[in-house]
Short mmCIF file of C-alpha atoms and ligand atoms in Angstrom, two decimals:
data_model
loop_
_atom_site.label_atom_id
_atom_site.label_comp_id
_atom_site.label_asym_id
_atom_site.label_seq_id
_atom_site.Cartn_x
_atom_site.Cartn_y
_atom_site.Cartn_z
CA UNK A 841 183.00 152.70 -164.64
CA UNK A 842 183.92 151.40 -161.20
CA UNK A 843 185.40 154.16 -159.03
CA UNK A 844 186.91 153.75 -155.59
CA UNK A 845 186.74 157.01 -153.63
CA UNK A 846 188.17 157.79 -150.23
CA UNK A 847 189.24 160.65 -147.99
CA UNK A 848 191.35 160.29 -144.84
CA UNK A 849 192.02 163.97 -144.18
CA UNK A 850 189.68 164.33 -141.21
CA UNK A 851 189.18 162.27 -138.03
CA UNK A 852 186.50 160.18 -139.75
CA UNK A 853 187.86 158.48 -142.87
CA UNK A 854 185.29 157.93 -145.61
CA UNK A 855 185.30 155.52 -148.52
CA UNK A 856 182.84 154.60 -151.24
CA UNK A 857 182.56 152.28 -154.19
CA UNK A 858 180.68 153.91 -157.03
CA UNK A 859 179.62 152.47 -160.38
CA UNK A 860 178.79 155.34 -162.70
CA UNK A 861 176.11 157.26 -160.82
CA UNK A 862 175.23 154.38 -158.51
CA UNK A 863 176.73 154.28 -155.01
CA UNK A 864 177.38 150.59 -154.30
CA UNK A 865 178.51 151.20 -150.76
CA UNK A 866 179.95 153.77 -148.39
CA UNK A 867 181.83 153.27 -145.10
CA UNK A 868 183.56 155.25 -142.38
CA UNK A 869 186.44 154.46 -140.01
CA UNK A 870 189.94 155.87 -139.39
CA UNK A 871 192.80 156.51 -141.81
CA UNK A 872 194.87 153.58 -140.50
CA UNK A 873 192.06 151.12 -141.19
CA UNK A 874 191.00 152.60 -144.55
CA UNK A 875 191.89 149.43 -146.43
CA UNK A 876 189.65 147.33 -144.16
CA UNK A 877 186.77 149.49 -145.37
CA UNK A 878 187.91 149.30 -148.96
CA UNK A 879 188.17 145.52 -148.70
CA UNK A 880 184.66 145.29 -147.24
CA UNK A 881 183.26 147.58 -149.95
CA UNK A 882 184.65 145.41 -152.73
CA UNK A 883 183.50 142.16 -151.13
CA UNK A 884 180.05 143.62 -150.62
CA UNK A 885 179.98 144.78 -154.24
CA UNK A 886 181.28 141.40 -155.45
CA UNK A 887 184.28 143.10 -157.04
CA UNK A 888 187.99 142.29 -157.19
CA UNK A 889 190.66 145.04 -156.95
CA UNK A 890 191.52 144.37 -160.60
CA UNK A 891 187.95 145.39 -161.53
CA UNK A 892 188.56 148.98 -160.42
CA UNK A 893 188.72 151.62 -163.12
CA UNK A 894 189.51 154.84 -161.27
CA UNK A 895 190.37 156.46 -157.96
CA UNK A 896 188.90 159.66 -156.47
CA UNK A 897 191.04 160.75 -153.56
CA UNK A 898 190.54 163.41 -150.94
CA UNK A 899 193.66 165.60 -150.84
CA UNK A 900 192.81 167.66 -147.75
CA UNK A 901 193.17 170.10 -146.20
CA UNK A 902 193.09 168.37 -142.84
CA UNK A 903 195.46 166.23 -140.81
CA UNK A 904 198.84 166.06 -142.56
CA UNK A 905 199.34 162.43 -141.59
CA UNK A 906 195.77 161.55 -142.56
CA UNK A 907 196.09 163.15 -145.99
CA UNK A 908 199.35 161.29 -146.58
CA UNK A 909 197.91 157.91 -145.62
CA UNK A 910 195.15 158.31 -148.21
CA UNK A 911 197.55 159.43 -150.93
CA UNK A 912 200.08 156.70 -150.10
CA UNK A 913 197.34 154.09 -150.41
CA UNK A 914 196.32 155.66 -153.72
CA UNK A 915 199.91 155.54 -155.02
CA UNK A 916 200.26 151.90 -154.03
CA UNK A 917 196.98 150.98 -155.71
CA UNK A 918 197.78 152.97 -158.85
CA UNK A 919 201.19 151.32 -159.17
CA UNK A 920 199.78 147.85 -158.65
CA UNK A 921 196.58 148.10 -160.67
CA UNK A 922 197.67 150.69 -163.23
CA UNK A 923 194.80 152.95 -162.19
CA UNK A 924 194.18 156.53 -163.11
CA UNK A 925 192.64 158.96 -160.68
CA UNK A 926 191.87 162.45 -159.57
CA UNK A 927 192.39 164.44 -156.39
CA UNK A 928 189.36 166.13 -154.84
CA UNK A 929 189.60 168.87 -152.23
CA UNK A 930 188.08 167.74 -148.96
CA UNK A 931 186.47 171.17 -148.71
CA UNK A 932 184.84 170.80 -152.13
CA UNK A 933 183.54 167.33 -151.20
CA UNK A 934 182.07 168.66 -147.95
CA UNK A 935 180.42 171.50 -149.85
CA UNK A 936 179.02 169.08 -152.43
CA UNK A 937 177.38 167.11 -149.63
CA UNK A 938 175.78 170.20 -148.10
CA UNK A 939 174.47 172.46 -150.87
CA UNK A 940 174.58 176.12 -149.90
CA UNK A 941 176.88 175.53 -146.94
CA UNK A 942 180.40 176.75 -146.24
CA UNK A 943 182.79 173.87 -145.42
CA UNK A 944 184.79 174.41 -142.20
CA UNK A 945 187.43 171.82 -141.22
CA UNK A 946 189.19 171.79 -137.84
CA UNK A 947 192.82 172.76 -138.54
CA UNK A 948 193.92 172.51 -134.85
CA UNK A 949 195.93 175.36 -133.29
CA UNK A 950 192.77 177.48 -133.08
CA UNK A 951 192.35 177.66 -136.82
CA UNK A 952 190.03 176.19 -139.42
CA UNK A 953 190.42 175.33 -143.08
CA UNK A 954 187.65 176.85 -145.16
CA UNK A 955 186.91 178.48 -148.48
CA UNK A 956 187.41 182.20 -148.99
CA UNK A 957 185.96 183.32 -152.33
CA UNK A 958 186.10 179.72 -153.44
CA UNK A 959 189.75 179.23 -152.50
CA UNK A 960 191.04 177.10 -149.61
CA UNK A 961 192.50 179.02 -146.67
CA UNK A 962 193.42 178.67 -143.00
CA UNK A 963 191.57 181.19 -140.81
CA UNK A 964 190.84 181.98 -137.19
CA UNK A 965 187.28 180.71 -136.47
CA UNK A 966 185.96 184.21 -135.76
CA UNK A 967 187.01 185.31 -139.26
CA UNK A 968 184.75 182.72 -140.90
CA UNK A 969 181.78 184.27 -142.71
CA UNK A 970 179.04 181.84 -143.73
CA UNK A 971 175.28 181.62 -143.39
CA UNK A 972 175.36 177.82 -142.99
CA UNK A 973 178.57 176.13 -141.85
CA UNK A 974 179.34 172.38 -141.92
CA UNK A 975 182.34 170.24 -141.02
CA UNK A 976 184.21 169.20 -137.86
CA UNK A 977 185.56 172.75 -137.58
CA UNK A 978 182.02 174.12 -137.59
CA UNK A 979 181.09 171.68 -134.82
CA UNK A 980 184.16 172.51 -132.75
CA UNK A 981 183.77 176.28 -133.06
CA UNK A 982 179.96 176.30 -133.12
CA UNK A 983 179.69 179.03 -130.49
CA UNK A 984 181.99 181.42 -132.31
CA UNK A 985 180.35 180.79 -135.68
CA UNK A 986 176.83 181.10 -134.29
CA UNK A 987 177.80 184.34 -132.54
CA UNK A 988 178.83 185.57 -136.00
CA UNK A 989 175.32 184.79 -137.28
CA UNK A 990 176.02 181.42 -138.92
CA UNK A 991 173.75 178.42 -138.71
CA UNK A 992 175.47 175.15 -137.73
CA UNK A 993 173.46 171.91 -138.06
CA UNK A 994 173.25 169.64 -134.95
CA UNK A 995 176.50 167.80 -134.08
CA UNK A 996 175.42 164.41 -135.44
CA UNK A 997 174.25 165.78 -138.82
CA UNK A 998 175.83 163.78 -141.65
CA UNK A 999 176.67 166.95 -143.54
CA UNK A 1000 179.52 167.52 -141.05
CA UNK A 1001 181.49 164.55 -142.42
CA UNK A 1002 183.12 164.34 -145.84
CA UNK A 1003 181.38 161.48 -147.69
CA UNK A 1004 183.31 159.74 -150.40
CA UNK A 1005 180.30 159.43 -152.74
CA UNK A 1006 180.75 163.15 -153.36
CA UNK A 1007 184.42 162.72 -154.19
CA UNK A 1008 183.36 160.22 -156.84
CA UNK A 1009 180.71 162.64 -158.05
CA UNK A 1010 183.26 165.46 -158.37
CA UNK A 1011 185.89 163.25 -160.03
CA UNK A 1012 186.63 164.60 -163.48
CA UNK A 1013 189.61 164.57 -165.83
CA UNK A 1014 191.35 161.45 -164.62
CA UNK A 1015 195.12 161.60 -164.67
CA UNK A 1016 198.30 160.11 -163.31
CA UNK A 1017 197.84 159.33 -159.60
CA UNK A 1018 201.50 160.06 -158.89
CA UNK A 1019 200.84 163.65 -159.87
CA UNK A 1020 198.04 164.19 -157.38
CA UNK A 1021 199.40 166.57 -154.77
CA UNK A 1022 198.29 166.86 -151.16
CA UNK A 1023 196.67 170.13 -150.13
CA UNK A 1024 198.50 170.93 -146.89
CA UNK A 1025 197.85 174.70 -146.80
CA UNK A 1026 200.56 175.01 -144.15
CA UNK A 1027 204.32 174.75 -144.22
CA UNK A 1028 206.09 172.29 -141.90
CA UNK A 1029 207.11 173.75 -138.53
CA UNK A 1030 210.76 174.05 -139.34
CA UNK A 1031 213.07 176.90 -140.05
CA UNK A 1032 216.29 176.23 -142.00
CA UNK A 1033 219.32 176.50 -139.75
CA UNK A 1034 217.21 176.78 -136.59
CA UNK A 1035 218.49 173.59 -135.01
CA UNK B 330 202.34 132.66 -160.09
CA UNK B 331 204.97 129.95 -159.84
CA UNK B 332 208.24 129.76 -161.69
CA UNK B 333 211.86 130.62 -161.20
CA UNK B 334 211.39 134.39 -161.30
CA UNK B 335 208.28 134.49 -159.17
CA UNK B 336 209.64 134.49 -155.63
CA UNK B 337 210.59 138.09 -155.05
CA UNK B 338 210.09 140.00 -151.81
CA UNK B 339 209.34 143.69 -152.25
CA UNK B 340 210.78 145.67 -149.34
CA UNK B 341 209.76 149.21 -148.40
CA UNK B 342 211.47 151.43 -145.80
CA UNK B 343 210.42 154.95 -144.72
CA UNK B 344 211.24 155.08 -141.00
CA UNK B 345 213.46 158.16 -141.01
CA UNK B 346 214.96 160.18 -143.84
CA UNK B 347 215.58 157.60 -146.57
CA UNK B 348 212.77 156.52 -148.88
CA UNK B 349 213.72 153.06 -150.07
CA UNK B 350 212.44 150.08 -152.02
CA UNK B 351 214.21 146.83 -152.83
CA UNK B 352 213.66 143.40 -154.33
CA UNK B 353 215.25 140.36 -152.75
CA UNK B 354 214.81 136.69 -153.55
CA UNK B 355 213.87 134.02 -151.06
CA UNK B 356 217.55 132.97 -151.08
CA UNK B 357 218.74 136.44 -150.09
CA UNK B 358 219.89 137.51 -153.51
CA UNK B 359 219.63 141.27 -153.98
CA UNK B 360 217.87 142.08 -157.26
CA UNK B 361 217.29 145.79 -156.77
CA UNK B 362 218.12 148.34 -154.09
CA UNK B 363 216.84 151.90 -154.48
CA UNK B 364 217.44 154.52 -151.80
CA UNK B 365 216.29 158.09 -152.25
CA UNK B 366 218.18 159.96 -149.57
CA UNK B 367 216.72 163.11 -148.10
CA UNK B 368 220.04 164.11 -146.52
CA UNK B 369 220.41 167.19 -148.73
CA UNK B 370 216.91 168.30 -147.88
CA UNK B 371 217.50 167.97 -144.14
CA UNK B 372 221.01 169.45 -144.26
CA UNK B 373 219.52 172.95 -144.32
CA UNK B 374 217.76 172.20 -141.02
CA UNK B 375 220.83 170.54 -139.45
CA UNK B 376 218.83 167.38 -138.78
CA UNK B 377 215.73 165.44 -139.70
CA UNK B 378 212.50 167.40 -139.43
CA UNK B 379 209.71 164.79 -139.15
CA UNK B 380 207.07 166.69 -141.12
CA UNK B 381 209.54 167.58 -143.87
CA UNK B 382 210.63 163.93 -144.03
CA UNK B 383 207.06 162.63 -144.19
CA UNK B 384 206.15 164.96 -147.03
CA UNK B 385 209.17 163.83 -149.00
CA UNK B 386 208.39 160.15 -148.39
CA UNK B 387 205.00 160.64 -150.01
CA UNK B 388 206.62 162.17 -153.08
CA UNK B 389 209.18 159.39 -153.37
CA UNK B 390 207.45 156.20 -152.27
CA UNK B 391 205.86 155.52 -155.68
CA UNK B 392 208.96 156.33 -157.74
CA UNK B 393 211.31 154.19 -155.61
CA UNK B 394 209.01 151.15 -155.96
CA UNK B 395 208.76 151.71 -159.71
CA UNK B 396 212.53 152.09 -160.01
CA UNK B 397 213.22 148.96 -157.97
CA UNK B 398 211.00 146.94 -160.31
CA UNK B 399 212.68 148.47 -163.37
CA UNK B 400 216.15 147.80 -161.93
CA UNK B 401 215.29 144.13 -161.40
CA UNK B 402 213.54 143.84 -164.75
CA UNK B 403 210.55 142.56 -162.81
CA UNK B 404 206.88 143.37 -162.40
CA UNK B 405 204.64 143.05 -159.37
CA UNK B 406 203.55 139.69 -160.83
CA UNK B 407 206.98 138.41 -159.74
CA UNK B 408 206.44 139.54 -156.15
CA UNK B 409 204.94 137.08 -153.68
CA UNK B 410 205.31 139.08 -150.44
CA UNK B 411 205.51 142.73 -149.46
CA UNK B 412 207.80 143.60 -146.54
CA UNK B 413 207.63 146.95 -144.81
CA UNK B 414 209.18 148.66 -141.79
CA UNK B 415 206.50 148.92 -139.09
CA UNK B 416 208.76 150.62 -136.49
CA UNK B 417 210.61 151.93 -134.61
CA UNK B 418 210.95 155.33 -136.24
CA UNK B 419 209.05 158.51 -136.99
CA UNK B 420 205.40 157.44 -137.01
CA UNK B 421 204.30 159.93 -139.64
CA UNK B 422 207.10 158.74 -141.90
CA UNK B 423 206.49 155.04 -141.23
CA UNK B 424 202.79 155.41 -142.06
CA UNK B 425 203.56 156.50 -145.62
CA UNK B 426 205.50 153.33 -146.38
CA UNK B 427 203.07 151.15 -144.47
CA UNK B 428 200.03 152.55 -146.31
CA UNK B 429 201.67 152.09 -149.71
CA UNK B 430 202.82 148.57 -148.79
CA UNK B 431 199.38 147.54 -147.56
CA UNK B 432 197.81 148.90 -150.76
CA UNK B 433 200.15 146.96 -153.02
CA UNK B 434 199.68 143.76 -150.99
CA UNK B 435 195.89 144.15 -150.73
CA UNK B 436 195.42 144.80 -154.44
CA UNK B 437 197.06 141.43 -155.19
CA UNK B 438 195.95 139.48 -152.14
CA UNK B 439 199.60 139.06 -151.19
CA UNK B 440 200.80 138.48 -147.64
CA UNK B 441 202.45 141.40 -145.84
CA UNK B 442 205.51 141.08 -143.62
CA UNK B 443 205.79 143.80 -140.96
CA UNK B 444 209.49 144.18 -140.17
CA UNK B 445 211.21 145.69 -137.14
CA UNK B 446 213.70 148.27 -138.36
CA UNK B 447 216.43 147.09 -135.97
CA UNK B 448 216.00 143.46 -137.00
CA UNK B 449 216.25 144.84 -140.52
CA UNK B 450 219.69 146.31 -139.85
CA UNK B 451 220.88 142.95 -138.52
CA UNK B 452 219.43 141.24 -141.60
CA UNK B 453 221.60 143.42 -143.85
CA UNK B 454 224.20 140.77 -142.98
CA UNK B 455 222.11 137.89 -144.35
CA UNK B 456 222.21 138.90 -148.01
CA UNK B 457 224.21 137.17 -150.73
CA UNK B 458 227.01 136.86 -151.77
CA UNK B 459 228.59 136.65 -148.28
CA UNK B 460 225.87 136.09 -145.73
CA UNK B 461 226.94 136.08 -142.08
CA UNK B 462 225.39 133.16 -140.23
CA UNK B 463 224.27 133.53 -136.59
CA UNK B 464 225.25 133.29 -133.80
CA UNK B 465 227.22 136.54 -133.48
CA UNK B 466 227.35 139.73 -131.45
CA UNK B 467 225.97 142.64 -133.46
CA UNK B 468 226.85 146.28 -132.89
CA UNK B 469 224.12 148.41 -134.45
CA UNK B 470 225.26 152.02 -134.53
CA UNK B 471 223.36 154.65 -136.49
CA UNK B 472 221.87 158.11 -136.18
CA UNK B 473 218.88 156.72 -134.34
CA UNK B 474 220.24 153.72 -132.45
CA UNK B 475 223.21 152.31 -130.63
CA UNK B 476 222.68 148.72 -129.57
CA UNK B 477 224.63 145.62 -128.74
CA UNK B 478 222.57 142.64 -129.81
CA UNK B 479 223.20 138.99 -129.11
CA UNK B 480 221.99 137.38 -132.32
CA UNK B 481 221.25 133.72 -131.50
CA UNK B 482 219.60 132.80 -134.78
CA UNK B 483 217.84 134.38 -137.77
CA UNK B 484 214.73 134.78 -135.64
CA UNK B 485 215.96 135.18 -132.06
CA UNK B 486 218.00 138.01 -130.63
CA UNK B 487 218.56 139.63 -127.25
CA UNK B 488 219.48 143.27 -126.71
CA UNK B 489 222.47 143.36 -124.34
CA UNK B 490 223.02 147.10 -124.18
CA UNK B 491 221.71 150.35 -125.56
CA UNK B 492 222.47 154.05 -125.35
CA UNK B 493 221.25 156.01 -122.34
CA UNK B 494 221.14 159.28 -124.25
CA UNK B 495 222.40 160.08 -127.74
CA UNK B 496 222.97 157.48 -130.43
CA UNK B 497 226.51 157.20 -131.80
CA UNK B 498 225.45 158.67 -135.14
CA UNK B 499 223.72 161.49 -133.31
CA UNK B 500 226.98 162.18 -131.44
CA UNK B 501 228.69 162.48 -134.82
CA UNK B 502 225.96 164.83 -136.07
CA UNK B 503 226.07 167.03 -132.98
CA UNK B 504 229.86 167.11 -133.01
CA UNK B 505 229.84 168.09 -136.66
CA UNK B 506 227.44 170.89 -135.89
CA UNK B 507 229.71 172.22 -133.11
CA UNK B 508 232.57 172.17 -135.56
CA UNK B 509 230.53 173.92 -138.22
CA UNK B 510 230.60 170.90 -140.54
CA UNK B 511 227.82 169.65 -142.77
CA UNK B 512 225.05 167.12 -142.21
CA UNK B 513 225.14 164.14 -141.98
CA UNK B 514 228.02 164.63 -139.58
CA UNK B 515 229.62 161.18 -139.57
CA UNK B 516 230.97 161.43 -143.08
CA UNK B 517 232.30 164.96 -142.53
CA UNK B 518 234.07 164.13 -139.28
CA UNK B 519 235.52 160.95 -140.78
CA UNK B 520 236.91 162.95 -143.70
CA UNK B 521 238.37 165.75 -141.57
CA UNK B 522 239.75 163.36 -138.92
CA UNK B 523 242.19 161.96 -141.47
CA UNK B 524 244.05 165.27 -141.42
CA UNK B 525 244.12 165.53 -137.61
CA UNK B 526 245.83 164.05 -134.57
CA UNK B 527 243.45 161.73 -132.69
CA UNK B 528 245.47 162.11 -129.47
CA UNK B 529 245.50 165.93 -129.55
CA UNK B 530 242.53 166.10 -127.20
CA UNK B 531 241.71 163.66 -124.46
CA UNK B 532 237.93 163.40 -124.78
CA UNK B 533 236.39 161.15 -122.15
CA UNK B 534 234.76 157.78 -122.74
CA UNK B 535 231.73 157.66 -120.47
CA UNK B 536 231.88 154.98 -117.79
CA UNK B 537 228.50 153.32 -118.02
CA UNK B 538 227.71 150.10 -116.16
CA UNK B 539 227.06 146.92 -118.10
CA UNK B 540 226.95 147.10 -121.87
CA UNK B 541 225.11 150.39 -122.17
CA UNK B 542 226.51 153.46 -123.90
CA UNK B 543 226.41 157.20 -123.24
CA UNK B 544 227.52 159.95 -125.60
CA UNK B 545 226.02 163.15 -124.20
CA UNK B 546 229.05 163.93 -121.99
CA UNK B 547 231.36 163.65 -124.95
CA UNK B 548 229.43 166.26 -126.85
CA UNK B 549 229.71 168.58 -123.83
CA UNK B 550 233.48 168.07 -123.72
CA UNK B 551 233.72 169.06 -127.35
CA UNK B 552 231.63 172.13 -126.64
CA UNK B 553 234.03 173.14 -123.83
CA UNK B 554 237.03 172.53 -126.08
CA UNK B 555 235.66 174.73 -128.85
CA UNK B 556 233.95 177.59 -127.08
CA UNK B 557 237.09 179.48 -126.00
CA UNK B 558 238.67 179.28 -129.45
CA UNK B 559 238.61 182.23 -131.82
CA UNK B 560 237.20 181.45 -135.26
CA UNK B 561 240.74 181.30 -136.65
CA UNK B 562 241.95 178.96 -133.90
CA UNK B 563 238.89 176.75 -134.38
CA UNK B 564 239.59 176.54 -138.09
CA UNK B 565 243.17 175.50 -137.37
CA UNK B 566 242.35 172.96 -134.66
CA UNK B 567 239.33 171.50 -136.45
CA UNK B 568 241.08 168.41 -137.85
CA UNK B 569 242.55 167.59 -134.41
CA UNK B 570 239.19 168.13 -132.74
CA UNK B 571 237.43 165.93 -135.30
CA UNK B 572 240.07 163.20 -135.03
CA UNK B 573 240.04 163.20 -131.21
CA UNK B 574 236.24 163.29 -131.07
CA UNK B 575 235.95 160.40 -133.51
CA UNK B 576 238.59 158.48 -131.55
CA UNK B 577 236.49 158.85 -128.38
CA UNK B 578 233.30 157.59 -130.06
CA UNK B 579 235.09 154.64 -131.62
CA UNK B 580 236.81 153.83 -128.32
CA UNK B 581 233.44 153.80 -126.54
CA UNK B 582 231.92 151.48 -129.14
CA UNK B 583 234.88 149.14 -129.38
CA UNK B 584 235.28 149.05 -125.58
CA UNK B 585 231.78 147.65 -125.10
CA UNK B 586 232.14 145.23 -127.99
CA UNK B 587 235.31 143.84 -126.39
CA UNK B 588 233.66 143.79 -122.97
CA UNK B 589 230.86 141.60 -124.36
CA UNK B 590 233.58 139.09 -125.17
CA UNK B 591 231.91 137.43 -128.13
CA UNK B 592 233.52 134.96 -130.45
CA UNK B 593 232.18 136.64 -133.57
CA UNK B 594 231.29 140.27 -134.02
CA UNK B 595 229.35 142.07 -136.74
CA UNK B 596 228.74 145.79 -137.23
CA UNK B 597 225.72 147.33 -138.96
CA UNK B 598 224.10 150.77 -139.22
CA UNK B 599 225.29 154.06 -140.64
CA UNK B 600 228.25 154.34 -138.25
CA UNK B 601 229.57 151.02 -139.64
CA UNK B 602 230.71 153.14 -142.59
CA UNK B 603 233.15 155.00 -140.33
CA UNK B 604 236.68 154.20 -141.46
CA UNK B 605 238.27 154.28 -138.00
CA UNK B 606 235.63 151.92 -136.59
CA UNK B 607 236.10 149.56 -139.53
CA UNK B 608 239.84 149.51 -138.81
CA UNK B 609 239.40 149.13 -135.05
CA UNK B 610 237.09 146.15 -135.55
CA UNK B 611 239.03 144.65 -138.43
CA UNK B 612 238.10 141.14 -137.36
CA UNK B 613 234.37 141.93 -137.38
CA UNK B 614 231.94 141.09 -140.15
CA UNK B 615 230.74 144.34 -141.69
CA UNK B 616 227.56 145.08 -143.55
CA UNK B 617 228.26 145.95 -147.19
CA UNK B 618 228.92 149.69 -147.33
CA UNK B 619 225.84 150.35 -149.46
CA UNK B 620 223.66 148.65 -146.86
CA UNK B 621 224.94 150.41 -143.73
CA UNK B 622 222.55 153.35 -143.90
CA UNK B 623 218.80 152.77 -143.96
CA UNK B 624 217.65 150.77 -146.97
CA UNK B 625 214.86 148.42 -147.99
CA UNK B 626 217.08 145.49 -148.97
CA UNK B 627 217.66 144.81 -145.28
CA UNK B 628 213.91 144.96 -144.67
CA UNK B 629 213.20 142.46 -147.44
CA UNK B 630 216.07 140.34 -146.13
CA UNK B 631 214.62 140.30 -142.61
CA UNK B 632 211.23 139.35 -144.04
CA UNK B 633 212.67 136.01 -145.13
CA UNK B 634 212.73 135.01 -141.48
CA UNK B 635 209.43 136.50 -140.29
CA UNK B 636 206.03 134.80 -140.51
CA UNK B 637 204.03 136.75 -143.13
CA UNK B 638 200.58 138.05 -142.23
CA UNK B 639 198.18 136.64 -144.82
CA UNK B 640 195.50 138.76 -146.50
CA UNK B 641 193.38 140.31 -144.98
CA UNK B 642 194.94 140.27 -141.50
CA UNK B 643 197.24 143.23 -142.09
CA UNK B 644 194.75 145.77 -143.42
CA UNK B 645 194.40 147.59 -140.09
CA UNK B 646 198.07 147.36 -139.13
CA UNK B 647 199.52 150.46 -137.43
CA UNK B 648 203.08 151.76 -137.14
CA UNK B 649 204.96 152.05 -133.83
CA UNK B 650 207.44 154.71 -132.73
CA UNK B 651 209.47 152.57 -130.31
CA UNK B 652 209.48 148.97 -129.22
ZN1 ZN C 1456 218.28 152.66 -139.23
#
């Protein structure tokens, strides 16, 4: 089964083409150029878009715009190619790529997205409790996390980036792509009647 | 993929608060036009909240494409180009439509046509059954834009004047808010103005050099006119205020159109639906009512006159907020 996986929730967009358990290719760029990567992955794998069987899509949390770009691409592909797919939490994919580590994503505004008792949450960095922390939030708030006793791998360590091969690995129970919801974790900054 | 039914342009528009998809033929025949308006959603905020709009676009972009295909009795096999609004607009909102459009085009190796939203509004005039042929002077008045455009041909146009502050549609929205009316404001003021005296208040038309517009002073005048009224008085004077306020906006628009002294005039954009403006410019060509507010039919229509970007040149394309 040929699965296209991607995640555009964080600053580094990741994509992978996976055939069963075999990773045919994996690339990184930015959300806006995701399809350039996808195109290169298929060319490299000698595949045509119509050969795809499934999508595994990162749903965040992360940048709202980034998450939406990935999901909008997924909806376009699903409509065109009649594909089924599954949404994978960006936190779960990070954790899958760094066994034993707590995923910590930069949420801007002095917060991070992380897991609390296995559930996604937005927290102040000094409230994060983990022995080993990975992700761009862990890199950004290294000093705070380390002061709390956490270990944070060196900045360039690949465990800090979501890697789409893990989205493919976690993809189970394929369904209707139009029903895959983004994981924003925050409401829009707007109050009814405030303007 | 040749044949009589195989020359459809799929248009997608998500620049502001309408999620839209449409199918148009190479000849400008409208086969499907689906607009999912978010107006009700934004009414509770009194205006468009970009993040709220972007979230809604993501929910709707798939369904509007699906519905457009169903409406036309077509499939994507009948589509030979995908047209999408690249800007100007809310970038987060534009990126949803652009990403979906790129994905559809890429998956079928189709060319993509990035369309300027303002050129799209002008192209709402080029659809069958009564296409308006250039040259003409085009007044584009909407919630986001107020422009006078010299349209030389299907591909060449020059902006002659623009607003220095609020757009005409924005002036309607802000006026409606001051009067305690709903959103979008243009429709509400238009409705209420019919019961009022347009000469009851003498709201000023800003004197702006050249063919530019200004509406911020007008809004201030309305504020002054309303702030000393008791709630009961305001209720009673509301129709007169609405009628006089609308008269001032229409006068400002028509004044500049006349000043441009063009042989033929056309009006597009949401404000083109205003009944007083339609009467005041009775000799002008008007966009069909259904195509005055943002829609994807106008985007697909504009794409007929824009060089498509062949696969894979568009894969890294980005949206732009202003031009
Ligand atoms: Zn518009």
